[in-house]
Tab-separated table of C-alpha atoms in Angstrom:
chain	number	residue	atom	x	y	z
J	9	MET	CA	34.262	-37.954	48.677
J	10	GLN	CA	33.656	-41.621	49.330
J	11	PRO	CA	30.692	-43.220	47.566
J	12	SER	CA	27.588	-44.336	49.663
J	13	ARG	CA	27.210	-47.955	50.603
J	14	ARG	CA	24.343	-48.241	48.094
J	15	ALA	CA	26.475	-46.876	45.313
J	16	LEU	CA	29.190	-49.441	46.242
J	17	LEU	CA	26.755	-52.258	46.393
J	18	GLY	CA	25.659	-51.569	42.801
J	19	TYR	CA	22.756	-53.201	41.217
J	20	CYS	CA	20.746	-56.250	41.525
J	21	GLY	CA	18.294	-58.697	43.014
J	22	VAL	CA	16.995	-60.969	45.812
J	23	THR	CA	14.335	-62.528	47.440
J	24	ALA	CA	11.062	-63.967	47.710
J	25	ALA	CA	7.636	-64.837	46.617
J	26	VAL	CA	4.414	-65.731	48.100
J	27	ALA	CA	1.343	-67.765	47.131
J	28	VAL	CA	2.689	-70.425	44.872
J	29	ALA	CA	5.108	-68.350	43.027
J	30	GLY	CA	8.877	-67.692	42.700
J	31	CYS	CA	11.145	-64.774	42.388
J	32	THR	CA	12.728	-63.983	39.078
J	33	GLU	CA	13.473	-61.052	36.976
J	34	ALA	CA	15.114	-60.591	33.690
J	35	VAL	CA	17.090	-63.781	33.995
J	36	PRO	CA	17.140	-66.446	31.328
J	37	ASP	CA	14.816	-69.363	31.860
J	38	ASP	CA	17.743	-71.768	32.088
J	39	ALA	CA	19.239	-69.741	34.961
J	40	ILE	CA	16.234	-70.251	37.209
J	41	ASP	CA	16.589	-72.881	39.917
J	42	GLY	CA	14.085	-74.244	42.407
J	43	GLU	CA	10.518	-75.421	42.244
J	44	TRP	CA	8.777	-72.207	41.144
J	45	GLY	CA	11.702	-69.859	40.330
J	46	GLY	CA	14.721	-68.295	41.760
J	47	PHE	CA	16.217	-65.046	42.888
J	48	GLY	CA	17.344	-62.788	40.187
J	49	PRO	CA	18.138	-59.145	39.336
J	50	THR	CA	15.626	-56.547	38.312
J	51	ASP	CA	15.781	-55.859	34.573
J	52	SER	CA	16.139	-52.115	34.424
J	53	GLU	CA	17.455	-49.244	36.335
J	54	SER	CA	13.982	-47.740	36.631
J	55	ASP	CA	12.779	-50.941	38.444
J	56	ALA	CA	15.561	-50.485	41.047
J	57	GLU	CA	14.755	-46.840	41.818
J	58	THR	CA	13.562	-46.153	45.357
J	59	VAL	CA	9.973	-45.455	44.486
J	60	GLY	CA	6.808	-47.064	45.724
J	61	ASP	CA	5.015	-47.293	48.975
J	62	PRO	CA	6.743	-47.701	52.317
J	63	VAL	CA	6.398	-51.109	54.030
J	64	ALA	CA	4.960	-51.491	57.538
J	65	ASP	CA	7.720	-52.386	59.986
J	66	ASP	CA	5.444	-54.810	61.744
J	67	ALA	CA	4.150	-56.718	58.682
J	68	PRO	CA	4.272	-60.443	59.576
J	69	VAL	CA	6.732	-61.256	56.797
J	70	GLN	CA	10.130	-62.952	57.110
J	71	VAL	CA	12.381	-64.391	54.424
J	72	THR	CA	14.783	-67.260	55.277
J	73	LEU	CA	17.768	-68.853	53.620
J	74	ALA	CA	18.532	-72.547	54.075
J	75	ILE	CA	21.892	-74.079	53.276
J	76	ASP	CA	22.509	-76.862	55.851
J	77	GLU	CA	20.720	-74.668	58.427
J	78	THR	CA	17.899	-72.098	58.187
J	79	ARG	CA	18.820	-68.470	58.809
J	80	THR	CA	16.684	-65.269	58.608
J	81	LEU	CA	17.687	-63.416	55.452
J	82	PHE	CA	15.511	-60.387	56.182
J	83	LYS	CA	12.221	-59.298	57.711
J	84	SER	CA	9.564	-56.787	56.639
J	85	ARG	CA	11.275	-54.063	58.584
J	86	HIS	CA	14.186	-54.388	56.120
J	87	VAL	CA	12.006	-53.700	53.132
J	88	GLU	CA	12.135	-50.017	52.217
J	89	THR	CA	9.581	-49.878	49.423
J	90	VAL	CA	7.224	-51.938	47.376
J	91	ARG	CA	6.051	-50.809	43.986
J	92	PRO	CA	2.454	-51.528	42.633
J	93	VAL	CA	1.684	-54.919	41.113
J	94	ASP	CA	2.784	-55.126	37.524
J	95	VAL	CA	2.726	-57.805	34.848
J	96	ASP	CA	5.720	-58.831	32.679
J	97	GLN	CA	5.659	-59.466	28.919
J	98	THR	CA	4.763	-63.163	29.469
J	99	GLY	CA	1.772	-62.240	31.722
J	100	VAL	CA	3.438	-63.098	35.044
J	101	PRO	CA	2.407	-60.690	37.832
J	102	TYR	CA	5.239	-59.317	40.002
J	103	LEU	CA	6.182	-56.783	42.655
J	104	THR	CA	9.461	-54.893	42.741
J	105	LEU	CA	10.830	-54.362	46.214
J	106	ARG	CA	13.899	-52.645	47.624
J	107	LEU	CA	15.604	-53.330	50.853
J	108	SER	CA	16.920	-50.610	53.123
J	109	ASP	CA	20.677	-50.303	53.615
J	110	GLU	CA	20.259	-52.147	56.943
J	111	GLY	CA	18.285	-54.892	55.079
J	112	VAL	CA	21.014	-55.201	52.384
J	113	GLU	CA	23.692	-55.448	55.075
J	114	ALA	CA	21.680	-58.088	57.072
J	115	ALA	CA	20.833	-60.176	53.962
J	116	THR	CA	24.416	-59.923	52.598
J	117	GLU	CA	25.940	-60.980	55.898
J	118	THR	CA	23.570	-63.874	56.229
J	119	ALA	CA	24.045	-65.025	52.664
J	120	ASN	CA	27.885	-64.828	52.841
J	121	ALA	CA	27.995	-66.614	56.241
J	122	ALA	CA	25.955	-69.400	54.707
J	123	GLY	CA	28.297	-69.620	51.684
J	124	LEU	CA	25.644	-68.682	49.164
J	125	GLY	CA	28.188	-67.615	46.569
J	126	GLU	CA	29.635	-71.094	46.346
J	127	ARG	CA	26.548	-73.135	47.321
J	128	TYR	CA	23.640	-71.384	45.556
J	129	GLU	CA	22.472	-74.608	43.972
J	130	ASP	CA	21.904	-76.059	47.527
J	131	ALA	CA	20.126	-72.915	48.740
J	132	GLU	CA	16.430	-72.637	49.420
J	133	ILE	CA	14.645	-69.341	50.114
J	134	ALA	CA	11.396	-69.407	52.046
J	135	VAL	CA	8.837	-66.663	52.447
J	136	ILE	CA	6.985	-66.821	55.723
J	137	VAL	CA	3.857	-64.845	56.337
J	138	ASP	CA	2.341	-64.788	59.800
J	139	GLY	CA	4.425	-67.825	60.860
J	140	GLU	CA	3.428	-69.981	57.855
J	141	ALA	CA	5.758	-70.808	54.960
J	142	GLN	CA	4.065	-69.564	51.849
J	143	ASN	CA	6.651	-70.511	49.210
J	144	ARG	CA	10.140	-71.969	48.791
J	145	PHE	CA	12.455	-71.526	45.762
J	146	GLY	CA	16.055	-71.470	44.642
J	147	VAL	CA	18.640	-68.796	43.911
J	148	THR	CA	20.236	-67.949	40.548
J	149	GLN	CA	23.950	-67.959	40.136
J	150	ALA	CA	23.892	-64.351	38.992
J	151	LEU	CA	22.301	-63.175	42.254
J	152	ALA	CA	24.598	-65.318	44.409
J	153	ALA	CA	27.652	-63.916	42.689
J	154	SER	CA	26.259	-60.352	42.959
J	155	ILE	CA	25.859	-60.713	46.726
J	156	ALA	CA	29.238	-62.467	47.205
J	157	ASP	CA	30.991	-59.738	45.166
J	158	GLY	CA	29.274	-56.978	47.239
J	159	GLU	CA	27.445	-55.657	44.173
J	160	TRP	CA	23.820	-56.304	45.282
J	161	ASP	CA	21.852	-53.182	46.114
J	162	GLY	CA	18.742	-54.771	47.534
J	163	ALA	CA	16.413	-54.385	44.564
J	164	PHE	CA	14.504	-57.504	43.575
J	165	ARG	CA	11.372	-58.779	42.000
J	166	MET	CA	8.904	-61.252	43.497
J	167	THR	CA	6.777	-63.153	40.981
J	168	PHE	CA	3.341	-64.575	41.752
J	169	GLU	CA	0.947	-67.102	40.238
J	170	SER	CA	-1.865	-64.539	40.109
J	171	GLU	CA	-2.431	-60.845	40.368
J	172	GLU	CA	-4.756	-61.471	43.337
J	173	SER	CA	-1.965	-63.188	45.259
J	174	ALA	CA	0.485	-60.391	44.402
J	175	LYS	CA	-2.058	-57.783	45.540
J	176	SER	CA	-2.728	-59.631	48.746
J	177	PHE	CA	0.965	-59.962	49.606
J	178	ARG	CA	1.574	-56.267	48.752
J	179	GLU	CA	-1.320	-55.357	51.086
J	180	THR	CA	0.224	-57.402	53.896
J	181	LEU	CA	3.561	-55.562	53.424
J	182	VAL	CA	2.007	-52.056	53.225
J	183	THR	CA	-0.643	-52.388	56.014
J	184	GLY	CA	1.172	-54.828	58.288
J	185	SER	CA	-1.704	-57.257	58.535
J	186	ALA	CA	-1.970	-60.711	57.003
């Protein structure tokens, strides 16, 4: 029996943040690029489990990748689940999200077409809510390599400046309204 696409993709992270925050997760401080943070993997298998609330397909959220040109990395319809707001050991609030298989495929194709694996240092991720860019940040080498190697499974953390902004963003994803 051939393993599922998700099993082949393995484990790890991507994506975005809103309201003056970046996306990180269990990556060393010196591995974070960008103004507020970077893309990184989730830190435990339990964070990557497909648990949490489903996301509204029509939530006005889009995540873009810019390397020379701006491309859509994924949209809210590609996010399968969002877990409740949590706070890490340093007091930084975050959300753990998981993309659907379709979302992983779309984001991986876009990232590879843009050359993210080789040019992650030049990359900028933007989170756009209701047509307005809410945040921009960089991508860690670990995530870029994971995507390029086909090991990324669509699980990622989004960090926020405050619990209120994390809760607001989560509400937008779950209800579909900004």
